[in-house]
Every structure is written in C-alpha cells, then in structure tokens.
C-alpha cells in the first residue's frame, strides 16, 4: 500500500485548448487536450498507475487485485468506483447540457447519474458560465426556446473568477464558457444530454446530436441554488477550505505553506490534485515529488502522510 501517482487519459473535444499540455504537463498525441481524467475508473477512459509495484497497471486492475478495502468503508458502500475527477480546459464554449439523476440514468442509460462540482482553477477576464435559469420556465417554453434558438435568453449567465465554486446537482442546466479552466469532481458517469451547441459541427461535418426529449424529462426549469461558502480553517502548514460535500464526494482546497499532515484512514481513499505550485508527498518510506497537475491516489488505510510545499491542492474523499 503506497501513494500512487496517476497518468490521466486525455480527450480532444472540439472546444478544448492547449493549457493542460503547456501548463499542467499532460501528454497526448492529439493537438487539443480538452479534458484530462485525473482519477477515473470509467470505461471511457481509465487512469494508469505511474510508480511503484503496480506501475503500468490500470487503476481498475489494481482495484480488482487489492479489493474494495482500499476504497474505505464509505467507498466500498458504492456498487462501482464512486467518483471521476477531471481537469477541463475550455478554450471555446461547451454545449448547454444537463445530467440525469440516478433513478433516471439507471433506468434509461444503464449507468448512474451525475452530480458534480466545479472549481475555477483559472479563467480569462470576463469569462462566464451558464448555471440554471434566470427564472422559472415551463417545459413548453423550454422546448420552444430550444427550437427557435432563444434558450440563451432564459439561462443564468454568471461571471466567474479564480477560486469560485459551483455545485451542479443532477438536473441543473449548465455550460462552461470560453476561457475557463476547471477542476471537476463528479459522480462516475459519462451521461450528458446536450440541448444547445452554438450551431457547431463535429469532425464528421455534421451537427452534433441533441438530446431534447431526455433533457426535457430531467431538467429543473428554475434558478440553481448556490452552494453555501465555508470559512477557511487554519492548520499547521496549510489552510483548509471545504469546497463542496454531498453523498457522493467531499472536496477540500488545501492552500499549502509548509508541511501539511494528513490521514488516509479506513473511512475513505484520498485523492490529491495539485492545481498550483509544487510539493513533496511522503508516506512512510515512499516519497513523491509533485508539480502542478500531479494526481495521486492514496488507498484507504494508508495512514498519515505529509504534503510539504507551496501551492494549492484539491483533496477529494467519499
């Protein structure tokens, strides 16, 4: 049992940019890197272990070998690996979309739904995203606005700043805007219903598919409720801020200014995503030197470890 640095599978969606390669050290043979899946056991892209005894092994293979105990008592309660963590570089606008809840997704798609959280790692001046509706509308108006291309007149467009947090419960209409770089912590699902795509076409020259009927069944046609901000807590070597917590995941921001002593106990695995700066992670005799963009999985029960450095990290548990 040791801290495992992960190699992220990357996606080259048409709206992506190059910052994940240039600033976060991600590698891909594609020109664009829209997303890097930093902690993933999803069939559409699985993280790979980079170091130690299990180097080269897919994270799913390691979990099959090690058993559910490494997920912790809370993690083992899920029927599948509970979370998917991404870095997302939106050079252009993402489509306006919605995710179903568990009940609908399991019944219709055969996988769980998606509740997620966005942390704004960086953004260009004036960047905006879509977060729910400006006011409550009817299902008939929703369909009509999609049909006549006036949907953007009814949504809530929010200016964003570095460090902002958005909690996107299943059923919330949303879209990342151009010029935003996000860390996304979400349920382990890849089910998305697209309702507006700015008239773009895919690599095949055809408009990308919309999923209007399904979206109309699952979308909450009302303003989204902001997640309440939590006050920072000071610890030796770091400041801790709760970003969001729900039944699927808990994410905290760690602002490092020394040696942060942490504990991957029996309740949950830990995942560290370094979004700024550099740090040295030490657990027993194992040491990892981490730079911006590093992703580390720490099995539940590993015990105490130290993250020593300057910068910012997101710690995710279940």
XYZ file of C-alpha atoms in Angstrom:
318
model
C 0.000 0.000 0.000
C 1.567 3.271 -1.114
C 0.680 6.645 -2.753
C 0.123 6.088 -6.470
C 0.787 8.854 -8.967
C -1.653 8.571 -11.855
C -1.414 9.132 -15.612
C -4.601 10.679 -16.969
C -6.314 9.661 -20.202
C -6.975 12.791 -22.278
C -9.877 13.861 -24.503
C -9.593 16.096 -27.584
C -13.122 17.533 -27.788
C -13.528 20.337 -30.327
C -13.848 23.114 -27.706
C -10.562 22.270 -25.945
C -7.285 24.175 -25.823
C -3.612 23.523 -25.089
C -3.163 24.704 -21.484
C -3.319 21.232 -19.977
C -0.279 20.272 -22.026
C 1.616 23.558 -21.699
C 0.952 24.336 -18.017
C -0.081 21.055 -16.370
C 2.222 18.582 -18.112
C -0.458 16.407 -19.719
C 0.527 14.301 -22.718
C -1.498 13.342 -25.770
C -0.878 12.716 -29.455
C -3.835 14.978 -30.252
C -3.469 18.714 -30.898
C -6.074 19.707 -28.304
C -6.448 18.455 -24.755
C -9.937 19.417 -23.664
C -10.046 17.143 -20.610
C -7.644 15.038 -18.571
C -9.350 12.378 -16.447
C -7.206 12.592 -13.335
C -8.953 9.908 -11.290
C -11.015 7.585 -13.440
C -12.248 4.017 -13.465
C -14.822 4.763 -16.166
C -14.915 2.545 -19.241
C -14.461 5.617 -21.486
C -11.026 6.342 -20.003
C -9.132 4.742 -17.104
C -6.244 6.259 -15.130
C -2.954 4.352 -15.113
C -0.521 3.986 -12.206
C 2.886 5.566 -12.867
C 5.039 4.447 -9.942
C 5.886 1.654 -7.544
C 4.957 -2.012 -7.539
C 1.869 -1.500 -9.718
C 3.451 0.864 -12.263
C 1.838 0.450 -15.680
C -1.313 -1.111 -14.271
C -4.721 0.433 -14.915
C -6.368 1.719 -11.752
C -9.279 -0.664 -12.376
C -6.851 -3.608 -12.482
C -5.269 -2.520 -9.210
C -8.672 -2.260 -7.518
C -9.624 -5.745 -8.734
C -6.357 -7.033 -7.272
C -6.474 -5.124 -3.977
C -10.208 -5.375 -3.273
C -12.759 -2.867 -2.056
C -10.966 -2.280 1.244
C -8.677 0.273 -0.434
C -11.764 2.414 -1.165
C -12.552 2.633 2.549
C -15.750 1.832 4.385
C -17.607 4.696 2.719
C -16.166 3.992 -0.729
C -16.916 0.270 -0.521
C -20.596 1.060 0.006
C -20.874 2.077 -3.664
C -21.594 -0.555 -6.306
C -18.907 0.982 -8.546
C -15.929 3.329 -8.158
C -17.733 6.425 -6.893
C -16.025 9.464 -8.432
C -14.478 10.812 -11.608
C -12.117 13.799 -11.370
C -11.133 15.905 -14.381
C -9.214 18.974 -15.420
C -11.133 20.800 -18.160
C -9.667 23.469 -20.471
C -12.474 25.294 -22.267
C -10.893 27.396 -24.995
C -14.373 27.672 -26.549
C -17.879 27.385 -25.078
C -19.090 23.926 -24.115
C -22.573 22.894 -25.160
C -25.502 23.734 -22.893
C -26.356 20.449 -21.211
C -27.892 18.594 -18.292
C -27.213 15.328 -16.457
C -29.910 12.967 -15.156
C -30.229 11.731 -11.593
C -29.523 8.143 -10.543
C -33.066 6.857 -10.927
C -33.490 8.104 -14.498
C -29.953 7.284 -15.646
C -30.018 3.731 -14.314
C -33.395 3.106 -15.909
C -32.641 4.697 -19.294
C -28.825 4.618 -19.727
C -27.694 1.705 -17.555
C -25.265 3.799 -15.511
C -25.541 6.203 -12.606
C -26.500 9.851 -12.981
C -24.198 12.775 -12.429
C -23.973 15.343 -9.684
C -20.771 17.358 -9.974
C -18.775 20.275 -8.633
C -16.688 22.842 -10.498
C -13.697 24.626 -9.010
C -12.428 27.511 -11.138
C -8.677 26.912 -11.339
C -8.180 29.875 -13.688
C -10.141 31.994 -16.150
C -9.769 34.837 -18.591
C -11.155 38.283 -17.669
C -14.872 38.490 -18.390
C -15.377 34.716 -18.629
C -18.876 33.420 -17.867
C -20.651 30.135 -17.412
C -24.291 29.024 -17.501
C -25.799 27.900 -14.213
C -29.521 27.175 -14.224
C -32.222 29.550 -15.429
C -32.706 33.263 -14.813
C -36.247 32.500 -13.651
C -38.614 29.543 -13.616
C -39.987 28.486 -17.008
C -42.380 25.807 -18.247
C -41.439 22.659 -20.128
C -43.277 24.062 -23.165
C -41.180 27.242 -23.086
C -38.009 25.163 -22.662
C -38.778 23.168 -25.800
C -39.836 26.263 -27.742
C -36.643 28.158 -26.884
C -34.504 25.204 -27.963
C -36.404 25.041 -31.250
C -36.177 28.767 -32.044
C -32.593 29.245 -30.728
C -33.547 31.619 -27.895
C -32.548 29.350 -24.992
C -29.610 31.577 -24.038
C -32.064 34.402 -23.315
C -33.588 32.362 -20.472
C -30.463 30.977 -18.745
C -28.479 32.443 -15.851
C -25.069 33.541 -17.129
C -22.619 34.028 -14.266
C -19.286 35.919 -14.405
C -16.567 33.739 -12.885
C -13.348 34.362 -11.007
C -10.444 32.193 -9.978
C -11.391 30.217 -6.876
C -15.159 30.216 -7.458
C -17.116 27.029 -6.718
C -20.287 25.776 -8.406
C -22.225 22.754 -7.174
C -24.244 21.254 -10.022
C -26.840 18.819 -8.778
C -28.261 16.366 -11.313
C -30.976 18.110 -13.333
C -29.259 21.521 -13.340
C -28.833 23.111 -16.782
C -25.215 24.247 -17.172
C -22.350 25.042 -19.535
C -18.706 26.011 -19.104
C -17.885 29.187 -21.009
C -14.863 30.006 -23.132
C -11.653 30.916 -21.319
C -12.257 28.850 -18.171
C -10.051 26.112 -16.711
C -11.877 23.915 -14.220
C -11.269 21.065 -11.819
C -14.391 18.915 -11.888
C -15.282 16.396 -9.198
C -18.279 14.302 -10.213
C -20.083 11.025 -9.908
C -18.545 8.286 -12.004
C -20.786 8.762 -15.036
C -20.445 9.974 -18.601
C -24.147 10.536 -19.380
C -24.828 14.002 -20.790
C -27.889 15.422 -22.557
C -27.000 18.268 -24.923
C -29.680 20.870 -25.703
C -27.776 23.708 -27.438
C -24.432 23.684 -29.245
C -23.990 27.082 -30.929
C -24.611 25.567 -34.366
C -21.293 23.712 -34.373
C -20.449 20.584 -36.333
C -18.346 17.619 -35.303
C -15.318 16.081 -37.008
C -17.680 14.393 -39.477
C -19.004 17.783 -40.642
C -22.456 17.145 -39.195
C -24.161 18.987 -36.318
C -23.576 17.231 -33.013
C -26.588 15.338 -31.696
C -29.028 16.999 -29.305
C -30.974 15.073 -26.667
C -34.018 17.278 -26.254
C -36.622 14.703 -25.230
C -34.468 13.214 -22.490
C -33.347 16.651 -21.299
C -36.944 17.834 -21.046
C -37.686 14.917 -18.725
C -34.836 15.572 -16.271
C -34.105 19.338 -16.304
C -35.062 21.517 -13.333
C -36.618 24.522 -15.062
C -35.714 27.015 -12.353
C -32.754 29.024 -10.986
C -29.954 26.945 -9.470
C -29.284 27.290 -5.765
C -25.707 28.406 -4.983
C -23.730 26.152 -2.657
C -23.026 27.943 0.664
C -19.416 29.049 1.109
C -17.450 27.609 4.024
C -14.928 29.576 6.114
C -11.264 28.535 5.847
C -9.691 26.584 8.701
C -6.057 27.090 9.671
C -3.797 24.104 10.328
C -0.052 23.698 10.729
C 1.394 24.084 7.244
C -1.856 24.688 5.368
C -5.251 26.331 5.186
C -8.233 24.059 4.508
C -11.458 25.183 2.810
C -14.439 22.926 2.179
C -15.443 23.353 -1.464
C -18.441 21.027 -1.506
C -19.698 17.899 0.178
C -22.528 15.549 -0.734
C -23.414 11.852 -0.528
C -21.065 11.099 -3.447
C -17.906 13.094 -2.614
C -16.289 15.730 -0.422
C -13.755 18.149 -1.902
C -11.480 20.455 0.059
C -8.936 23.024 -1.107
C -5.584 22.907 0.655
C -3.512 26.096 0.451
C -0.032 24.864 1.297
C 2.566 26.964 3.094
C 4.604 24.255 4.765
C 4.143 20.628 5.785
C 0.513 19.523 5.868
C -0.026 16.346 7.913
C -2.998 14.348 6.584
C -4.511 10.925 7.274
C -5.912 8.452 4.744
C -7.828 6.439 7.328
C -10.116 3.435 6.951
C -13.163 5.537 6.022
C -12.081 6.656 2.532
C -9.294 6.789 -0.001
C -7.711 10.202 -0.625
C -7.066 11.831 -3.974
C -4.692 14.771 -4.310
C -4.783 17.031 -7.392
C -2.103 19.717 -7.343
C -3.513 22.774 -9.122
C -0.697 25.220 -8.299
C 2.905 25.144 -7.117
C 4.886 22.098 -6.088
C 5.054 19.729 -3.129
C 6.701 16.595 -1.789
C 4.344 13.853 -0.619
C 5.789 11.480 1.959
C 4.069 8.366 3.323
C 6.337 6.134 5.384
C 9.349 5.328 3.206
C 7.602 6.418 -0.005
C 8.217 9.890 -1.444
C 6.745 11.603 -4.489
C 7.851 14.957 -5.879
C 4.774 16.654 -7.302
C 4.482 19.502 -9.775
C 1.417 21.409 -10.957
C -1.070 18.944 -12.468
C 0.051 15.931 -10.414
C -2.642 13.421 -9.461
C -2.189 10.928 -6.609
C -4.420 8.118 -5.298
C -3.859 7.124 -1.673
C -5.602 3.896 -0.610
C -7.818 3.951 2.455
C -5.916 2.710 5.487
C -2.573 4.045 4.247
C -2.486 6.225 7.344
C -0.716 9.511 7.920
C 1.172 11.245 5.154
C 2.719 14.672 4.639
C 2.245 17.111 1.787
C 5.069 19.630 2.081
C 5.284 22.564 -0.299
C 3.858 25.806 -1.563
C 0.783 25.981 -3.732
C -2.719 24.631 -3.879
C -4.206 21.158 -3.944
C -7.698 19.684 -4.045
C -8.238 16.781 -1.653
C -11.183 14.541 -2.558
C -12.671 11.811 -0.379
C -16.008 9.975 -0.285
